[in-house]
PDB file of C-alpha atoms in Angstrom:
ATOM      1  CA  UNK A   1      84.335  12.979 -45.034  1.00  0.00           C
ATOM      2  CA  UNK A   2      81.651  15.531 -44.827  1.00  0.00           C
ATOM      3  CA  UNK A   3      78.727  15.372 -43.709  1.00  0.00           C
ATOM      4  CA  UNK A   4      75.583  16.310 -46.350  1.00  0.00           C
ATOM      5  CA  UNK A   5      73.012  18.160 -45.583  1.00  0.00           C
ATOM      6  CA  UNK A   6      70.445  14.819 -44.399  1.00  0.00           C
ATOM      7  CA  UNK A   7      73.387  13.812 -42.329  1.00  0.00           C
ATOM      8  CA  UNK A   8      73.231  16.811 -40.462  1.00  0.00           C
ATOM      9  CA  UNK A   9      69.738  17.743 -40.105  1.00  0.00           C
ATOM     10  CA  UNK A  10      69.861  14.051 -38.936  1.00  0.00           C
ATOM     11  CA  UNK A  11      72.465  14.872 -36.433  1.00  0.00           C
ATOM     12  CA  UNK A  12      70.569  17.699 -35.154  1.00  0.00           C
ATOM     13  CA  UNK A  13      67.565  15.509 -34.774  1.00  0.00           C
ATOM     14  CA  UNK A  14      69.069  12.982 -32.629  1.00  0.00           C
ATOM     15  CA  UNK A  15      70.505  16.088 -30.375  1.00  0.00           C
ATOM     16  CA  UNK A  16      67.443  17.995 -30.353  1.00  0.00           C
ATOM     17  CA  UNK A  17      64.541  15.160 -31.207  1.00  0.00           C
ATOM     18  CA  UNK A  18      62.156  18.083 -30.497  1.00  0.00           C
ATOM     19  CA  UNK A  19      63.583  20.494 -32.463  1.00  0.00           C
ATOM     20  CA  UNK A  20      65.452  23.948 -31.259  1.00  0.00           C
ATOM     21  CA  UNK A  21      61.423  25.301 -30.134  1.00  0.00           C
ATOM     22  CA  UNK A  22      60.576  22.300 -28.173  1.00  0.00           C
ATOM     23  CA  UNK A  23      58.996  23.538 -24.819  1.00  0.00           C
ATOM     24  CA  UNK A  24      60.688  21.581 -22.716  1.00  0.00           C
ATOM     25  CA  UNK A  25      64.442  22.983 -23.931  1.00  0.00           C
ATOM     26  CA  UNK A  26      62.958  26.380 -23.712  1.00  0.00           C
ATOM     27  CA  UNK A  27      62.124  25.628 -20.107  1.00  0.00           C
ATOM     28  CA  UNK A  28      65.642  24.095 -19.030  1.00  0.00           C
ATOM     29  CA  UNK A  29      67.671  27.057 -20.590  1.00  0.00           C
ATOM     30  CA  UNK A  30      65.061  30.165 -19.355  1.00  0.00           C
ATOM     31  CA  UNK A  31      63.025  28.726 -16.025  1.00  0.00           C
ATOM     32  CA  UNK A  32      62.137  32.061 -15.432  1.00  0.00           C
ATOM     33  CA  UNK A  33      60.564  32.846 -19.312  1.00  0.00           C
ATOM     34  CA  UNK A  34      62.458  35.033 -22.004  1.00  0.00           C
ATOM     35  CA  UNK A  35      62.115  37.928 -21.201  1.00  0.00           C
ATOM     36  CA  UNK A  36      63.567  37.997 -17.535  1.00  0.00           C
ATOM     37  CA  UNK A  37      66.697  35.847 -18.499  1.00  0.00           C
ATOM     38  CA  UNK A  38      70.151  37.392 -18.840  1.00  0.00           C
ATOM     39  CA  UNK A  39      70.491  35.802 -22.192  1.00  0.00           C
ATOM     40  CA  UNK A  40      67.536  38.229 -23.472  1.00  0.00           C
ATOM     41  CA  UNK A  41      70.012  41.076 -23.743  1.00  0.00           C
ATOM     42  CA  UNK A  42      71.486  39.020 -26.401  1.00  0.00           C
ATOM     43  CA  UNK A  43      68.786  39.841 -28.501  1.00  0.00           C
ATOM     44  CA  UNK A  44      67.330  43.466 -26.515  1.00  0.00           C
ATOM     45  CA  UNK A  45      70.628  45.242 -25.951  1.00  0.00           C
ATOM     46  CA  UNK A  46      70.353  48.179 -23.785  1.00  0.00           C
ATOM     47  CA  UNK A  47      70.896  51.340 -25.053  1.00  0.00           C
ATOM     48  CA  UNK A  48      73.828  51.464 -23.630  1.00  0.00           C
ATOM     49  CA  UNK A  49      75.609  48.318 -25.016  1.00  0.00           C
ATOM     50  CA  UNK A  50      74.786  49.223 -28.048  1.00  0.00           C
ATOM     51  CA  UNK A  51      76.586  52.392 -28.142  1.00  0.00           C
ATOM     52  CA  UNK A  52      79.398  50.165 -26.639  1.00  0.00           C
ATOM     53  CA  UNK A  53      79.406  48.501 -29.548  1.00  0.00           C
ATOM     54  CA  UNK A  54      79.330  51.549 -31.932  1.00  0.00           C
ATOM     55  CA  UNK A  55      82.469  52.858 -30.139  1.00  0.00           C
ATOM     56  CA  UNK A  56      84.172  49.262 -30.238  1.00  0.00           C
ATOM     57  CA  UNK A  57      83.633  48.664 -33.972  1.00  0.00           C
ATOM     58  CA  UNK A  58      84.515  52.229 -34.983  1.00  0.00           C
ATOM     59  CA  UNK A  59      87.860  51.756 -32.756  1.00  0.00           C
ATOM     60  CA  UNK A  60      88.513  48.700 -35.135  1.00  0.00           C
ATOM     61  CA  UNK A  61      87.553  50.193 -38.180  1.00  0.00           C
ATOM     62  CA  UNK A  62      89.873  53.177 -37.331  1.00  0.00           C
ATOM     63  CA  UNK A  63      92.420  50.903 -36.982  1.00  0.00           C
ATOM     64  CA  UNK A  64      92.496  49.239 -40.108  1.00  0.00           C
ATOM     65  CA  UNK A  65      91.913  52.026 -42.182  1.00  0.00           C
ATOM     66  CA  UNK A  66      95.424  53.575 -39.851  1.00  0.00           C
ATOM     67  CA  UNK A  67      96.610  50.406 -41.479  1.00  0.00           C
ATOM     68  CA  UNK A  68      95.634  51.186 -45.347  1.00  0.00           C
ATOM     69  CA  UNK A  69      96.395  54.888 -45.185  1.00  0.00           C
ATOM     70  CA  UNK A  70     100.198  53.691 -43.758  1.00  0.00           C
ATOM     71  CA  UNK A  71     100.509  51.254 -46.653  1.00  0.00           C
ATOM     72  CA  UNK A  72      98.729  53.770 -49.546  1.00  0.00           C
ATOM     73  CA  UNK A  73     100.806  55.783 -51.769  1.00  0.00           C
ATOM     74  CA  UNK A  74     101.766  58.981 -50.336  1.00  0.00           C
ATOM     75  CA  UNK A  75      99.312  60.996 -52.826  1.00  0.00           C
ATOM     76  CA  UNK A  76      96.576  58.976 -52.127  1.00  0.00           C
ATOM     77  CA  UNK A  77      96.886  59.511 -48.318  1.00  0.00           C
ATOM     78  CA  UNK A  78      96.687  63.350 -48.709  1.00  0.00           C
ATOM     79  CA  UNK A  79      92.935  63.339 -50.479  1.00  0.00           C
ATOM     80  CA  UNK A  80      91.481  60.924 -48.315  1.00  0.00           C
ATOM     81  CA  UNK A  81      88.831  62.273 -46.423  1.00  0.00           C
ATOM     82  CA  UNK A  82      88.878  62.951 -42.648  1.00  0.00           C
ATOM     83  CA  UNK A  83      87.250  61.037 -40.209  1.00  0.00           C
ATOM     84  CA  UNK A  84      83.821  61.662 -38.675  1.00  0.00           C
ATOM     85  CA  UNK A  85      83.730  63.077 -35.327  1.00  0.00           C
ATOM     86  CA  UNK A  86      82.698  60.513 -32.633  1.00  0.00           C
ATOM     87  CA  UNK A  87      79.212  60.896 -31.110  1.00  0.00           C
ATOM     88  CA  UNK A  88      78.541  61.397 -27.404  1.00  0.00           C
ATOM     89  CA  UNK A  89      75.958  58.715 -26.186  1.00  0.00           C
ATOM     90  CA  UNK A  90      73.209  61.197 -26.478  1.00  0.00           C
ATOM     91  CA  UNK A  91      74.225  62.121 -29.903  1.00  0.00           C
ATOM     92  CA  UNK A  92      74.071  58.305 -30.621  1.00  0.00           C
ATOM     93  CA  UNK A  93      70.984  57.634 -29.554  1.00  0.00           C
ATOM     94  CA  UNK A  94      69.341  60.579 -32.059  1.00  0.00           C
ATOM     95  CA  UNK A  95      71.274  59.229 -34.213  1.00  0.00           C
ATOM     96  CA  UNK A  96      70.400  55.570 -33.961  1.00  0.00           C
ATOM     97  CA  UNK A  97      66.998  55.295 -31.711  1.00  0.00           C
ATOM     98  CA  UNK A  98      65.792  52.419 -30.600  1.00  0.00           C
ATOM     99  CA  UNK A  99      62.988  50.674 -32.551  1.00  0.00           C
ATOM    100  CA  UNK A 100      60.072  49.945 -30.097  1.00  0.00           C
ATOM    101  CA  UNK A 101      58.754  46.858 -31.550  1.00  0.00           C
ATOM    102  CA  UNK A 102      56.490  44.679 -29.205  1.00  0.00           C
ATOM    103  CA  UNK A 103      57.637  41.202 -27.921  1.00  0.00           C
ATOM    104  CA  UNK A 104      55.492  39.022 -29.832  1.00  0.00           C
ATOM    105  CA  UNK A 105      54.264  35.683 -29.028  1.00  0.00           C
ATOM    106  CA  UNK A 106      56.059  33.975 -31.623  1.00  0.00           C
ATOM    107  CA  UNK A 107      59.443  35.720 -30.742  1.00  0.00           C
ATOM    108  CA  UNK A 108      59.150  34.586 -27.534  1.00  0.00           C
ATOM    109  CA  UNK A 109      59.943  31.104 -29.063  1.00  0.00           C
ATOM    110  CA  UNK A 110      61.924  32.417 -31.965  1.00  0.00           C
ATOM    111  CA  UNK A 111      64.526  34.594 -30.459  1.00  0.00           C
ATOM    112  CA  UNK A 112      65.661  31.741 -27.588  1.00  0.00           C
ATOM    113  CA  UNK A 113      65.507  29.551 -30.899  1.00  0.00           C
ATOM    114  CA  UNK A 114      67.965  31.313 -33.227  1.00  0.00           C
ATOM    115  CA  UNK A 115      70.027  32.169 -30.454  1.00  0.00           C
ATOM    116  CA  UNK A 116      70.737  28.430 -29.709  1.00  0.00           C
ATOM    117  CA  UNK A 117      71.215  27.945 -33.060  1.00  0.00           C
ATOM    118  CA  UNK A 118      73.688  30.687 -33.240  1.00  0.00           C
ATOM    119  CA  UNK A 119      75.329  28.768 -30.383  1.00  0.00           C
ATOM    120  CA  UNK A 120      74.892  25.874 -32.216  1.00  0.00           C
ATOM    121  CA  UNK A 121      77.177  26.873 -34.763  1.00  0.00           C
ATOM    122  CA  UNK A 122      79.979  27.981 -33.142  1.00  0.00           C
ATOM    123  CA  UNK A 123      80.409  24.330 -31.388  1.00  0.00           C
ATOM    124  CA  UNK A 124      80.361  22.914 -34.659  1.00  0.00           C
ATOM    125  CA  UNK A 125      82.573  25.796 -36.657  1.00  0.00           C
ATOM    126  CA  UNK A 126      84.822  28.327 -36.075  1.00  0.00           C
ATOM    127  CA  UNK A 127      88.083  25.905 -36.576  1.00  0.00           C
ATOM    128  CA  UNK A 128      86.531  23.401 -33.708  1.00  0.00           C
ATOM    129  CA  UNK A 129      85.361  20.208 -34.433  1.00  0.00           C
ATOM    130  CA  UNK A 130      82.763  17.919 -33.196  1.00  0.00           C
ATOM    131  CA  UNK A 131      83.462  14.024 -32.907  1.00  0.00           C
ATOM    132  CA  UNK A 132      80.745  11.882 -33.196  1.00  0.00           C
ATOM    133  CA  UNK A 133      80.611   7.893 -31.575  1.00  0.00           C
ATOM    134  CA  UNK A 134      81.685   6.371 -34.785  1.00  0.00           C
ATOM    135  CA  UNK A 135      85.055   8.657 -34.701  1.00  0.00           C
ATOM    136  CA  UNK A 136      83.219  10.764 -37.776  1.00  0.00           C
ATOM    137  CA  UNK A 137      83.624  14.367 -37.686  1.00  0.00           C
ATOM    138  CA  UNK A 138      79.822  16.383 -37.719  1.00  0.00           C
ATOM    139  CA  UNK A 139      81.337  19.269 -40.029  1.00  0.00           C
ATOM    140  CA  UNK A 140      80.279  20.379 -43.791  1.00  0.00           C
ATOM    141  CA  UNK A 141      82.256  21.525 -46.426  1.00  0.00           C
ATOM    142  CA  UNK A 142      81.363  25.354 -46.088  1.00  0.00           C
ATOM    143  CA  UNK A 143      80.550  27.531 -43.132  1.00  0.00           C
ATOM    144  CA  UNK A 144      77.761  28.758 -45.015  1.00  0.00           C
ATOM    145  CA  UNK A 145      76.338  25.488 -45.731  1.00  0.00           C
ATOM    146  CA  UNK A 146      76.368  24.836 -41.784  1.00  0.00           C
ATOM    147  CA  UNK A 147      75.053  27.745 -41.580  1.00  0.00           C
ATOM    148  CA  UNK A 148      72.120  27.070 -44.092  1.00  0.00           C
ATOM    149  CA  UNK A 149      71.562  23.695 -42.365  1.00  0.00           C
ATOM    150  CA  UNK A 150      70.909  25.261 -39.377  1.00  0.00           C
ATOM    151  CA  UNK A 151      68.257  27.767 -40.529  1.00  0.00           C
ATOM    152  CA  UNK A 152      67.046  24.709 -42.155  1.00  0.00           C
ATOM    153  CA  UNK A 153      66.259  23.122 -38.403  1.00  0.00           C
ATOM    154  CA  UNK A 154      65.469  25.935 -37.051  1.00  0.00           C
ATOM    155  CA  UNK A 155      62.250  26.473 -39.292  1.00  0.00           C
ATOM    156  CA  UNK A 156      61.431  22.704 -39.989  1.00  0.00           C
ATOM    157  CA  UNK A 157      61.854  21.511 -36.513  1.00  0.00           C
ATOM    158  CA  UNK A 158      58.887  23.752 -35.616  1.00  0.00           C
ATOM    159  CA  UNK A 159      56.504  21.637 -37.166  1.00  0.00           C
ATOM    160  CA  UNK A 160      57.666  18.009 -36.156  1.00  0.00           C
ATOM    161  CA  UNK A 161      59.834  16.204 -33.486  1.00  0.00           C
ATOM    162  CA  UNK A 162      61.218  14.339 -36.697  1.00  0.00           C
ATOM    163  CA  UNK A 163      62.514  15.696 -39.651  1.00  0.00           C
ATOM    164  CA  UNK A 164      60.654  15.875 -42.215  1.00  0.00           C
ATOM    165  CA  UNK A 165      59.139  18.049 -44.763  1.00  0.00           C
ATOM    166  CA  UNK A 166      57.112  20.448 -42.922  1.00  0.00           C
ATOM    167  CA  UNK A 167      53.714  22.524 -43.810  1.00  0.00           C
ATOM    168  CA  UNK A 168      54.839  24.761 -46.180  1.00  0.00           C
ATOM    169  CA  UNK A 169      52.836  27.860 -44.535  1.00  0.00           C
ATOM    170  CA  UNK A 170      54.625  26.646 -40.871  1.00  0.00           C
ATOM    171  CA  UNK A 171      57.827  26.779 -42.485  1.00  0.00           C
ATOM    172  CA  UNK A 172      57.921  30.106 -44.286  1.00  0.00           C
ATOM    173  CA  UNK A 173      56.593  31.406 -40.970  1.00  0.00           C
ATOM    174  CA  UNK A 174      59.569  30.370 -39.286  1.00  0.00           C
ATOM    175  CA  UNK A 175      62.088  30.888 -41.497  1.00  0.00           C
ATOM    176  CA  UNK A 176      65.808  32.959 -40.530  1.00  0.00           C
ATOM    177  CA  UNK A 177      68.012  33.571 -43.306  1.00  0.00           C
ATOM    178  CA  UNK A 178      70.598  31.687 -43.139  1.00  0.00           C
ATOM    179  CA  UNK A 179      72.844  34.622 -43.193  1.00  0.00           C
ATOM    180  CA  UNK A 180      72.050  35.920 -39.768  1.00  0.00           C
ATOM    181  CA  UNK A 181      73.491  32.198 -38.189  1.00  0.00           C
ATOM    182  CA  UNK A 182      76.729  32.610 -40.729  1.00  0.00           C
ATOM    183  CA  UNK A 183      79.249  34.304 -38.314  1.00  0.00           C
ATOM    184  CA  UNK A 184      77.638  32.592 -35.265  1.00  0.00           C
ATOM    185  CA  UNK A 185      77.491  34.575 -32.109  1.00  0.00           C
ATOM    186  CA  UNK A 186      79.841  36.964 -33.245  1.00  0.00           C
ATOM    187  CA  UNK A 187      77.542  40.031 -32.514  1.00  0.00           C
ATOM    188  CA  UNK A 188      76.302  39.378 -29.218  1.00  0.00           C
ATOM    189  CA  UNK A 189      78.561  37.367 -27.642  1.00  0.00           C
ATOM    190  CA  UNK A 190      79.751  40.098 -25.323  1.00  0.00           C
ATOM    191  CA  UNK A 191      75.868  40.772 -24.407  1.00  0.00           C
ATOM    192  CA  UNK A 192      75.589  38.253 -21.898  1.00  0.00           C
ATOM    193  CA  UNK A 193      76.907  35.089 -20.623  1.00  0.00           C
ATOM    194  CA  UNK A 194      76.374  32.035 -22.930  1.00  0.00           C
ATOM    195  CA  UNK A 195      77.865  29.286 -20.535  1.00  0.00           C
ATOM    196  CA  UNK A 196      74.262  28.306 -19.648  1.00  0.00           C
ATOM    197  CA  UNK A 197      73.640  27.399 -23.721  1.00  0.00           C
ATOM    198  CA  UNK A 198      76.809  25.830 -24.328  1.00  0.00           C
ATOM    199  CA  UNK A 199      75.817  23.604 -21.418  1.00  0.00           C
ATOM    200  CA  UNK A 200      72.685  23.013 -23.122  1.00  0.00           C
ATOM    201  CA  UNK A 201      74.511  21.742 -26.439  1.00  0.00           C
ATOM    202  CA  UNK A 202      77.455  19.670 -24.775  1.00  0.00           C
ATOM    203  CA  UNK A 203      74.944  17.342 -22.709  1.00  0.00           C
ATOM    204  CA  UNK A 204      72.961  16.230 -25.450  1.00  0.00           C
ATOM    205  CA  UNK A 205      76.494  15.505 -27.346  1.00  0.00           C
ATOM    206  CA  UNK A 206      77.614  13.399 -24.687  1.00  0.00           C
ATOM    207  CA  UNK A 207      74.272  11.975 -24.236  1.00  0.00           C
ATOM    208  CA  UNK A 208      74.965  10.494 -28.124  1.00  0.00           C
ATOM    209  CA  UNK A 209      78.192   9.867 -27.303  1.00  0.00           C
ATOM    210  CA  UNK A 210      80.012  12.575 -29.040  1.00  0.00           C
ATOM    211  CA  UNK A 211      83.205  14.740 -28.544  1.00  0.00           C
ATOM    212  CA  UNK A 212      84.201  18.416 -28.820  1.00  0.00           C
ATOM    213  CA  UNK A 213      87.280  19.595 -29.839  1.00  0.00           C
ATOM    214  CA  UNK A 214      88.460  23.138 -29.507  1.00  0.00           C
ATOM    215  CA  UNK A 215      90.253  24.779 -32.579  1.00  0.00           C
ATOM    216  CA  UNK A 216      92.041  28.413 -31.386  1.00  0.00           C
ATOM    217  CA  UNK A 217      90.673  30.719 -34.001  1.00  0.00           C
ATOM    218  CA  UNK A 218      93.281  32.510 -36.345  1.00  0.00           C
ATOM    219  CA  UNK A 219      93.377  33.809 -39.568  1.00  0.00           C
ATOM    220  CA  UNK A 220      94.689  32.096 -42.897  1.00  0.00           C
ATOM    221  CA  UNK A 221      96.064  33.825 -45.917  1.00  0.00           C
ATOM    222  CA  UNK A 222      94.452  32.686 -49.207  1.00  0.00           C
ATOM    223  CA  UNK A 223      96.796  33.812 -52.195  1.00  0.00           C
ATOM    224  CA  UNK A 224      95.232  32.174 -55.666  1.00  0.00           C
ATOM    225  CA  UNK A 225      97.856  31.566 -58.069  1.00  0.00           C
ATOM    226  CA  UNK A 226      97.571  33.416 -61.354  1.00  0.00           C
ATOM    227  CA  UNK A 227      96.819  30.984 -64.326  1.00  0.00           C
ATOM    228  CA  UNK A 228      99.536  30.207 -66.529  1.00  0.00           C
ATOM    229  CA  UNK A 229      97.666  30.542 -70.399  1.00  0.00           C
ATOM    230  CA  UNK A 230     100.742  31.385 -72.035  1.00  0.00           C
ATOM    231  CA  UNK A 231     101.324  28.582 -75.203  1.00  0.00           C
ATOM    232  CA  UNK A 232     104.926  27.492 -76.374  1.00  0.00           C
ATOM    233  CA  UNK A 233     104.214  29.269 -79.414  1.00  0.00           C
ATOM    234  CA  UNK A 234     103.733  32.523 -78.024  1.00  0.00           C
ATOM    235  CA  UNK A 235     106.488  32.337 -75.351  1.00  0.00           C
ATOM    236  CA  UNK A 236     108.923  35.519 -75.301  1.00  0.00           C
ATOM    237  CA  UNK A 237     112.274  35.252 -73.087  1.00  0.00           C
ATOM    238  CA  UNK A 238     111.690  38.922 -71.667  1.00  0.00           C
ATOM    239  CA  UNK A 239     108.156  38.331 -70.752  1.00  0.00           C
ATOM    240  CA  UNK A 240     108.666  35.171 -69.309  1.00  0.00           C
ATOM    241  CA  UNK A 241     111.869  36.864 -67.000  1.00  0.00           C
ATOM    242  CA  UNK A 242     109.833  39.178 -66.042  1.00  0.00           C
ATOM    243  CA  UNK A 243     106.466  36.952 -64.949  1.00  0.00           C
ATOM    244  CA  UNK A 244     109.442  34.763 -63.407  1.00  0.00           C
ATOM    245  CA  UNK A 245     110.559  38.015 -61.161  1.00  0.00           C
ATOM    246  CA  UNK A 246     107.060  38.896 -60.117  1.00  0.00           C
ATOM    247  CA  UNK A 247     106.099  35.299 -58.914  1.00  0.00           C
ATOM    248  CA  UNK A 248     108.951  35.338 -56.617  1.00  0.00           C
ATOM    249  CA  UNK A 249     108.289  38.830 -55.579  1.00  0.00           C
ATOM    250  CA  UNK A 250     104.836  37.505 -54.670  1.00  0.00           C
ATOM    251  CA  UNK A 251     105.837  34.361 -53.167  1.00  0.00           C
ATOM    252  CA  UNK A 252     108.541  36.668 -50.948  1.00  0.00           C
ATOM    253  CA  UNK A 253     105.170  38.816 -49.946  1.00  0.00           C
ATOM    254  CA  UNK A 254     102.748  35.951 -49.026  1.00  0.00           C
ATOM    255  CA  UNK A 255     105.830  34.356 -46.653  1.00  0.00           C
ATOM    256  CA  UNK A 256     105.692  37.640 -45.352  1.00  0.00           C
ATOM    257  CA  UNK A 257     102.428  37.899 -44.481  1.00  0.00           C
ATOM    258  CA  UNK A 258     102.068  34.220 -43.443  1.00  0.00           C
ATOM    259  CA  UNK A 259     104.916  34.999 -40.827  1.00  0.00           C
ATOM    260  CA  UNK A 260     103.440  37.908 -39.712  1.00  0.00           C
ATOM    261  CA  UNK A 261     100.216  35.911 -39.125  1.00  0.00           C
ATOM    262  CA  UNK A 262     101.993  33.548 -37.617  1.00  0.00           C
ATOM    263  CA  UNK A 263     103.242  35.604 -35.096  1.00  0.00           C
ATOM    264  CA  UNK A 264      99.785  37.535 -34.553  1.00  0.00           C
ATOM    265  CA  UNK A 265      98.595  33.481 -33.851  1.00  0.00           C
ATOM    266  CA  UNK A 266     101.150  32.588 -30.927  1.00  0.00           C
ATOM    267  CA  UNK A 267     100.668  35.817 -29.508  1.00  0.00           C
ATOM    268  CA  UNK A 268      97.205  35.606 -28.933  1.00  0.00           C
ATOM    269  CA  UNK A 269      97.238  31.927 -28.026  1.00  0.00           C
ATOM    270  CA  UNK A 270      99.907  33.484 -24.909  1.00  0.00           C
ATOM    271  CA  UNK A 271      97.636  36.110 -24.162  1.00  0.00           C
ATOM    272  CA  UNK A 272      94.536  33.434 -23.891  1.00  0.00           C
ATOM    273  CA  UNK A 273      96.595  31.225 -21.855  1.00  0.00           C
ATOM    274  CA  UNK A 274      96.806  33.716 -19.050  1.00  0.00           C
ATOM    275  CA  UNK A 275      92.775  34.520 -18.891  1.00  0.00           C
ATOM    276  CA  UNK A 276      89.546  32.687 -17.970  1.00  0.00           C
ATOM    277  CA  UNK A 277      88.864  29.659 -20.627  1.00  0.00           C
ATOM    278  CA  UNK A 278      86.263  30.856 -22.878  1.00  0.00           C
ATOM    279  CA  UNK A 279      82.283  30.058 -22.136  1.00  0.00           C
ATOM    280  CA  UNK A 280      82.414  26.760 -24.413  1.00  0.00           C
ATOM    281  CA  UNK A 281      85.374  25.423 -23.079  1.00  0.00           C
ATOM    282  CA  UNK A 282      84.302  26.245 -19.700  1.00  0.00           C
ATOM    283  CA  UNK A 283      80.481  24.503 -20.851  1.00  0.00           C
ATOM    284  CA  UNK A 284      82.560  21.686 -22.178  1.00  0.00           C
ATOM    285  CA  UNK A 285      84.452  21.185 -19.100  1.00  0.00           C
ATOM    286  CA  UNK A 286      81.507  21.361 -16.467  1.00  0.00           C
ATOM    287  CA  UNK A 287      79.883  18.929 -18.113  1.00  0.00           C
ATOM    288  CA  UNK A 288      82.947  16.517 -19.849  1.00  0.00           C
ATOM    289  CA  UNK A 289      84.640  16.785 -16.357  1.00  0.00           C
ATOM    290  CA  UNK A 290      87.894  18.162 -17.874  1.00  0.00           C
ATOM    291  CA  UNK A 291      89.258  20.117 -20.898  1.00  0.00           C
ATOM    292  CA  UNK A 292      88.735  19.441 -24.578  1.00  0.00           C
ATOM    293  CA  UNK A 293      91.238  18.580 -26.720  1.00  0.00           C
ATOM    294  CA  UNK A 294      93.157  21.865 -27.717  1.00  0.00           C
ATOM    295  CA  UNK A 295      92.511  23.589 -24.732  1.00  0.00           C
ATOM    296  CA  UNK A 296      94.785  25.373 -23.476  1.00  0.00           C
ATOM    297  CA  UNK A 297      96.138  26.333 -26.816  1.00  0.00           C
ATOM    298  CA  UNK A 298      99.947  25.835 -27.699  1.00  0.00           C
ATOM    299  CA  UNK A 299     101.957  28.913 -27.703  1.00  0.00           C
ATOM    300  CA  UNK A 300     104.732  27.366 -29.941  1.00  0.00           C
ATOM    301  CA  UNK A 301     102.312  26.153 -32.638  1.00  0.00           C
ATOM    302  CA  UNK A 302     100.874  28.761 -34.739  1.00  0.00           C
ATOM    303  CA  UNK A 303      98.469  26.407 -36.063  1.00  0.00           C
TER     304      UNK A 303
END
């Protein structure tokens, strides 16, 4: 069963009793201050990872849009617009300069704050699953709701060790929208190496007694079924042949694609057999002592 959103704030609370901006956690994860860890680049890329980035994401954007042009119409392919020519570094940093904005005093607690709760969420989503010492699993019904739950910690936990409802000026002050903790660390992941937070996150669940269990991520096909609002009265033989033909055409397409996802799955679960574990299953073994459930991945179960 799910967990609410007092169950998990509760949760949080017994892993963090001081909340993500307690001193104290600040000081285990950066001994040296913010802004000379490794992990700051996480939130201060250089200039040039983030033209890195700009040519990684417009690799993948070319790629699926290779993708849609190949399945458009023939017609349609010949007035789509050509691409943009890709900017030198230079170029990209007219284009896209970097804002100077100074370090503030309350970033220096902030940005080490979301960034363990952007860690944070990808223990506890992202297909994985987190086992508490009553065998319950620590999940919600939505990503977004975890996601919500954790901007929810991150702003009331700055005003008291338990939660509670804080000062209502404290508490807009350190409010993130929720949105910016949705896809986890998704966008700065490759900045630097988050071993050292992971850590942080799998002592205190042992220290509760809970258990992490890794979940390869893939993607699922979601294919709603068209509703059937056709009466008895109004029912016509060719009509219904012909809805008849199209469901199975549909059905044929979504096996398809399932298959083809399917395959895309056990591929990738091959390819991440032969490399280095990622940084929460190599958190989760340094301090569990081994691997987590589901690590390594099967490469004969797509699931």
């Amino acid at each position: 069963m799910d967990f609410d959103e007092y169950e998990m704030l509760t949760f949080f609370t017994r892993l963090f009793p001081g909340g993500l901006r307690q001193p104290a956690l600040l000081a285990e994860l950066f001994p040296d201050g913010w802004e000379r860890s490794p992990l700051f680049a996480c939130m201060h890329p250089s200039a040039e990872r983030r033209y890195e980035e700009h040519c990684e994401l417009r690799q993948t954007m070319k790629a699926l849009d290779a993708d849609h042009r190949a399945r458009a119409p023939a017609e349609h392919r010949a007035s789509e617009p050509p691409d943009d020519p890709e900017l030198s570094f230079n170029e990209y940093l007219t284009q896209y300069p970097e804002e100077a904005t100074p370090l503030t005093a309350e970033a220096v607690v902030s940005e080490p704050a979301e960034l363990l709760g952007l860690c944070l969420w990808d223990v506890l989503g992202d297909n994985h699953q987190v086992i508490t010492e009553d065998g319950e699993c620590a999940a919600m019904e939505t990503l977004e709701e975890l996601a919500g739950v954790i901007a929810e910690f991150h702003a009331r936990a700055a005003d008291a060790p338990e939660w509670r409802a804080p000062d209502e000026d404290l508490w807009e002050r350190h409010y993130v929208d929720p949105m910016w903790f949705e896809t986890g660390t998704l966008w700065v992941a490759g900045r630097a190496d988050l071993v050292p937070v992971y850590r942080v996150i799998f002592r205190r669940l042992r220290a509760v007694g809970a258990d992490w269990e890794y979940g390869f991520p893939r993607l699922h096909l979601y294919e709603p079924s068209p509703a059937d609002d056709a009466s008895f009265s109004s029912y016509d033989p060719s009509t219904a042949l012909q809805q008849e033909t199209e469901r199975k055409a549909r059905e044929a397409e979504t096996r398809r694609r399932r298959r083809r996802l399917d395959r895309v799955a056990l591929t990738a679960k091959r390819v991440a057999r032969g490399r280095q574990p990622p940084a929460m299953v190599l958190a989760y073994q340094e301090v569990y002592g081994r691997f987590p459930i589901g690590w390594p991945p099967d490469p004969y179960d797509p699931e």
